[in-house]
Each structure stands twice: as structure tokens, then as C-alpha cells.
Amino acid sequence: MNAVRICYQTVEFEEVDIHIRSLRDKQQFSDPFGEAEALGISSAQWSLFGVLWESSKVLAKEMEHFNIDNKRILEVGCGIGLTSLLLNSRQADITATDYHPEASTFLTENTRLNSDETIPFLRTAWQDEHDGLGTFDLIIGADLLYEAEHITLLSEFIDRHTNPHCEIILVDPGRGNHAQFSKAMVEKGYTHHQHKPEGNEDFKGMILKYKR
């Protein structure tokens, strides 16, 4: 990771500041042993996990005061882990996942920066039916539907990991795939509604919510 440039920033919430170590920009790339390439992650895609996206900020804001009591929570596609870090600071039962081989390294370092407990992490693909994650009461994620092929993969992954009573909250920046994803979730027995984030008129996307 010495070949990439990083930056440090602080995201302020009402009651806590979350410190983030991220890639400096989307131009960074380092895959000396071909690990990402072997996973199908191209040089153009490599940096996407490691920058702070507006969708992640919206999701974290949504979780700032969310009721987490007695809930096992899974963040899908955590990237650098802003929302997981926020929930961890609230002593939530949070587990994080991502497909990128460097996501765990960044999450560990960001947890250290915030002087919090280690966040359980698993690198897994959505098509892996034997990942051992178990089931959850709340599943969250930001900007996951950037390819049409992800509609089926993500809906089936989420459905495998939901408890009988479960809530799913996803933030979509408006890439055009969320309508078909919502249709797939409704067909699996979930209710669905969506809304714009409060106090963020510049964000063009939606907060998608599903329940069973």
C-alpha cells in the first residue's frame, strides 16, 4: 500500500466525530500481487472502495439515531466503513463485509483511529452461499446497485441473511437500478418504501427501506 497516497478527514455528527483514513482520490491504484485482478477488480474499479462517497455519508446520518437495541446489524459493501465506524462508536452489534481485498486493512486502521473495538469483518462475494455470516435484524448498505447484474445477486444475498423479522436500509445515488431491485425484494415478500434524505437537498438519490 506504499504506492498509494492517502488522506485523513473527520466526519462530524451531533454527538461524535468519526476519523477516516481514505485514499486521496479515485486515481490511486496498488495491486502488486494481482490479488484484486484475480477477484475481477479492474484498475479502474480498484480505488472505489477507498474514497468517501456522499451515499455513505447519507447512510451514516440515517444510522446516527437509529434504534439499534438488540439488533444484529450487517453492513454490505462497507468500503472504508464510515457507517460501521459510527455504529461501532454507539456500541452496536455491527458486522462489515466487502469484496475488495484492502477493505479490511482500511477498516482496521479506521477503527484504531477512533479508539474503538474491532469490527468483525468478512471479505465475501454476494454469490457465496456458504459465507458463514448467519442472519441479521438490520442490513444496510450504500451505493451497491451500480451494475444491473447486481440486482439479482444483492437481493438473493440479503434474503439469505435476514431474520424472519428484518429491516433493510440502502442508500442509492440514482444509478437507475433501484426500481428493479425493489421489485425483486417485493417479490421475495418484503414491503418497500423510499424517501429523500432530510436536510440534504443536493443529494439526488433515495433512501430505500424494506421490511419483513
CSV table of C-alpha atoms in Angstrom, one decimal:
chain,number,residue,atom,x,y,z
A,1,MET,CA,0.0,0.0,0.0
A,2,ASN,CA,3.0,2.3,0.0
A,3,ALA,CA,2.3,3.1,-3.7
A,4,VAL,CA,-0.9,5.0,-3.0
A,5,ARG,CA,-1.5,8.4,-1.5
A,6,ILE,CA,-3.9,8.6,1.4
A,7,CYS,CA,-5.7,11.4,3.3
A,8,TYR,CA,-7.2,11.9,6.7
A,9,GLN,CA,-10.5,13.6,7.4
A,10,THR,CA,-13.1,13.9,10.1
A,11,VAL,CA,-16.8,13.5,9.6
A,12,GLU,CA,-18.8,15.3,12.3
A,13,PHE,CA,-22.0,14.1,13.7
A,14,GLU,CA,-24.1,15.5,16.5
A,15,GLU,CA,-22.5,13.6,19.3
A,16,VAL,CA,-19.3,12.1,17.8
A,17,ASP,CA,-16.6,12.8,15.3
A,18,ILE,CA,-15.5,9.9,13.1
A,19,HIS,CA,-11.9,9.9,11.9
A,20,ILE,CA,-11.3,8.4,8.4
A,21,ARG,CA,-8.2,7.3,6.6
A,22,SER,CA,-9.0,7.0,2.9
A,23,LEU,CA,-7.4,7.1,-0.5
A,24,ARG,CA,-6.6,10.6,-1.6
A,25,ASP,CA,-8.7,10.3,-4.8
A,26,LYS,CA,-10.0,7.9,-7.3
A,27,GLN,CA,-6.7,7.8,-9.3
A,28,GLN,CA,-5.0,5.7,-6.7
A,29,PHE,CA,-4.1,2.1,-7.5
A,30,SER,CA,-1.9,-0.6,-6.0
A,31,ASP,CA,-2.2,-4.3,-6.7
A,32,PRO,CA,1.4,-5.6,-6.8
A,33,PHE,CA,0.5,-9.3,-6.3
A,34,GLY,CA,-2.5,-9.3,-8.6
A,35,GLU,CA,-4.9,-10.1,-5.8
A,36,ALA,CA,-7.6,-7.6,-6.9
A,37,GLU,CA,-7.2,-8.6,-10.5
A,38,ALA,CA,-7.7,-12.2,-9.6
A,39,LEU,CA,-11.0,-11.2,-7.9
A,40,GLY,CA,-12.1,-9.5,-11.1
A,41,ILE,CA,-11.5,-5.9,-9.8
A,42,SER,CA,-10.0,-3.8,-12.6
A,43,SER,CA,-7.6,-1.0,-12.2
A,44,ALA,CA,-10.4,1.5,-12.9
A,45,GLN,CA,-12.5,-0.1,-10.1
A,46,TRP,CA,-9.7,-0.6,-7.6
A,47,SER,CA,-10.0,2.7,-5.8
A,48,LEU,CA,-13.7,2.9,-5.5
A,49,PHE,CA,-13.8,1.1,-2.1
A,50,GLY,CA,-11.4,3.6,-0.6
A,51,VAL,CA,-12.9,7.0,-1.1
A,52,LEU,CA,-15.7,8.6,0.9
A,53,TRP,CA,-18.9,8.8,-1.2
A,54,GLU,CA,-21.9,11.0,-0.5
A,55,SER,CA,-24.1,7.9,-0.3
A,56,SER,CA,-22.0,6.7,2.7
A,57,LYS,CA,-22.5,10.0,4.5
A,58,VAL,CA,-26.2,9.8,4.0
A,59,LEU,CA,-26.3,6.2,5.3
A,60,ALA,CA,-24.2,7.1,8.3
A,61,LYS,CA,-26.5,10.1,9.0
A,62,GLU,CA,-29.5,7.7,8.8
A,63,MET,CA,-27.9,5.4,11.4
A,64,GLU,CA,-26.9,8.2,13.8
A,65,HIS,CA,-30.0,8.0,15.9
A,66,PHE,CA,-31.5,4.7,14.6
A,67,ASN,CA,-32.7,2.3,17.2
A,68,ILE,CA,-30.0,-0.4,17.4
A,69,ASP,CA,-31.2,-2.1,20.7
A,70,ASN,CA,-30.9,-5.9,20.5
A,71,LYS,CA,-30.2,-5.8,16.8
A,72,ARG,CA,-27.6,-7.7,14.9
A,73,ILE,CA,-26.5,-5.4,12.1
A,74,LEU,CA,-24.7,-6.2,8.8
A,75,GLU,CA,-23.2,-3.5,6.5
A,76,VAL,CA,-22.8,-4.8,3.0
A,77,GLY,CA,-20.1,-3.3,0.8
A,78,CYS,CA,-18.7,-1.2,3.7
A,79,GLY,CA,-15.7,0.3,1.7
A,80,ILE,CA,-13.7,2.4,4.2
A,81,GLY,CA,-16.5,1.8,6.7
A,82,LEU,CA,-17.9,5.2,7.8
A,83,THR,CA,-21.3,3.8,8.8
A,84,SER,CA,-19.8,0.7,10.6
A,85,LEU,CA,-17.5,3.0,12.4
A,86,LEU,CA,-20.4,5.3,13.5
A,87,LEU,CA,-22.4,2.3,14.7
A,88,ASN,CA,-19.4,0.8,16.4
A,89,SER,CA,-19.0,4.1,18.4
A,90,ARG,CA,-22.6,3.6,19.5
A,91,GLN,CA,-21.7,0.0,20.7
A,92,ALA,CA,-23.9,-1.6,18.1
A,93,ASP,CA,-23.6,-5.2,17.2
A,94,ILE,CA,-22.2,-4.5,13.7
A,95,THR,CA,-20.5,-6.8,11.2
A,96,ALA,CA,-19.0,-5.4,8.0
A,97,THR,CA,-18.4,-7.1,4.6
A,98,ASP,CA,-16.8,-6.0,1.4
A,99,TYR,CA,-15.4,-7.8,-1.7
A,100,HIS,CA,-12.2,-5.7,-2.0
A,101,PRO,CA,-9.0,-7.2,-0.6
A,102,GLU,CA,-7.9,-3.9,1.0
A,103,ALA,CA,-11.2,-3.1,2.8
A,104,SER,CA,-10.3,-5.0,5.9
A,105,THR,CA,-7.0,-3.2,6.2
A,106,PHE,CA,-8.6,0.2,6.0
A,107,LEU,CA,-11.4,-0.7,8.3
A,108,THR,CA,-8.9,-1.9,10.9
A,109,GLU,CA,-6.9,1.3,10.7
A,110,ASN,CA,-10.0,3.5,10.9
A,111,THR,CA,-11.2,1.6,13.9
A,112,ARG,CA,-7.8,2.2,15.5
A,113,LEU,CA,-8.0,5.9,14.7
A,114,ASN,CA,-11.3,6.1,16.5
A,115,SER,CA,-10.1,4.1,19.5
A,116,ASP,CA,-12.9,1.7,19.3
A,117,GLU,CA,-13.3,-2.1,19.5
A,118,THR,CA,-12.5,-4.2,16.5
A,119,ILE,CA,-15.4,-4.6,14.0
A,120,PRO,CA,-16.0,-8.2,12.8
A,121,PHE,CA,-15.3,-8.2,9.0
A,122,LEU,CA,-15.6,-10.8,6.3
A,123,ARG,CA,-14.5,-10.5,2.7
A,124,THR,CA,-17.1,-12.2,0.7
A,125,ALA,CA,-18.9,-12.2,-2.7
A,126,TRP,CA,-22.6,-11.9,-2.9
A,127,GLN,CA,-22.8,-15.2,-4.8
A,128,ASP,CA,-21.1,-17.1,-1.9
A,129,GLU,CA,-23.9,-19.2,-0.4
A,130,HIS,CA,-21.6,-20.6,2.3
A,131,ASP,CA,-20.0,-17.5,3.8
A,132,GLY,CA,-21.0,-18.3,7.4
A,133,LEU,CA,-22.3,-14.9,8.2
A,134,GLY,CA,-25.6,-16.0,9.7
A,135,THR,CA,-28.7,-13.9,9.8
A,136,PHE,CA,-29.3,-10.3,10.9
A,137,ASP,CA,-32.1,-8.0,12.2
A,138,LEU,CA,-30.9,-5.0,10.1
A,139,ILE,CA,-28.9,-5.0,6.9
A,140,ILE,CA,-27.5,-1.7,5.5
A,141,GLY,CA,-25.5,-0.5,2.5
A,142,ALA,CA,-24.7,2.5,0.3
A,143,ASP,CA,-24.3,2.7,-3.5
A,144,LEU,CA,-24.4,-1.0,-4.1
A,145,LEU,CA,-26.5,-1.1,-7.3
A,146,TYR,CA,-24.0,0.2,-9.8
A,147,GLU,CA,-24.5,-2.7,-12.2
A,148,ALA,CA,-27.8,-4.2,-13.5
A,149,GLU,CA,-26.4,-7.7,-12.7
A,150,HIS,CA,-26.2,-6.8,-9.1
A,151,ILE,CA,-30.0,-6.7,-8.7
A,152,THR,CA,-30.3,-10.5,-8.5
A,153,LEU,CA,-27.0,-11.1,-6.7
A,154,LEU,CA,-27.7,-8.5,-4.0
A,155,SER,CA,-31.4,-9.3,-3.4
A,156,GLU,CA,-30.6,-13.0,-3.0
A,157,PHE,CA,-27.6,-12.3,-0.7
A,158,ILE,CA,-29.7,-10.1,1.5
A,159,ASP,CA,-32.6,-12.6,1.6
A,160,ARG,CA,-30.2,-15.3,2.7
A,161,HIS,CA,-29.0,-13.2,5.7
A,162,THR,CA,-32.3,-11.8,7.0
A,163,ASN,CA,-34.0,-13.0,10.2
A,164,PRO,CA,-37.8,-13.6,9.9
A,165,HIS,CA,-38.3,-10.0,11.1
A,166,CYS,CA,-35.7,-7.8,9.4
A,167,GLU,CA,-35.3,-4.3,8.1
A,168,ILE,CA,-33.0,-3.4,5.1
A,169,ILE,CA,-31.9,0.2,4.5
A,170,LEU,CA,-29.9,1.1,1.4
A,171,VAL,CA,-28.9,4.4,0.0
A,172,ASP,CA,-28.9,4.7,-3.8
A,173,PRO,CA,-27.5,7.8,-5.5
A,174,GLY,CA,-29.7,7.3,-8.5
A,175,ARG,CA,-27.9,5.0,-10.8
A,176,GLY,CA,-31.1,3.6,-12.4
A,177,ASN,CA,-31.3,0.1,-11.0
A,178,HIS,CA,-33.1,0.6,-7.7
A,179,ALA,CA,-36.7,0.2,-9.2
A,180,GLN,CA,-35.9,-3.3,-10.5
A,181,PHE,CA,-34.2,-4.1,-7.2
A,182,SER,CA,-37.2,-3.0,-5.2
A,183,LYS,CA,-39.4,-5.2,-7.5
A,184,ALA,CA,-37.2,-8.2,-6.7
A,185,MET,CA,-37.4,-7.5,-3.0
A,186,VAL,CA,-41.2,-7.2,-3.0
A,187,GLU,CA,-41.4,-10.5,-4.9
A,188,LYS,CA,-39.4,-12.1,-2.1
A,189,GLY,CA,-42.0,-10.9,0.4
A,190,TYR,CA,-40.6,-7.6,1.7
A,191,THR,CA,-42.6,-4.3,1.9
A,192,HIS,CA,-40.9,-1.3,0.4
A,193,HIS,CA,-40.9,2.5,0.6
A,194,GLN,CA,-38.4,5.1,-0.2
A,195,HIS,CA,-37.7,8.8,0.6
A,196,LYS,CA,-35.2,11.6,0.1
A,197,PRO,CA,-32.8,12.2,3.0
A,198,GLU,CA,-33.8,15.1,5.2
A,199,GLY,CA,-31.7,18.3,5.1
A,200,ASN,CA,-29.7,17.2,2.0
A,201,GLU,CA,-31.3,18.8,-1.0
A,202,ASP,CA,-28.2,18.4,-3.1
A,203,PHE,CA,-28.3,14.6,-2.9
A,204,LYS,CA,-30.1,13.3,-6.0
A,205,GLY,CA,-30.6,9.7,-4.7
A,206,MET,CA,-33.0,7.9,-2.4
A,207,ILE,CA,-33.1,6.0,0.9
A,208,LEU,CA,-34.6,2.6,0.2
A,209,LYS,CA,-36.3,0.7,3.0
A,210,TYR,CA,-37.6,-2.8,3.1
A,211,LYS,CA,-39.2,-4.8,5.8
A,212,ARG,CA,-40.3,-8.4,6.5
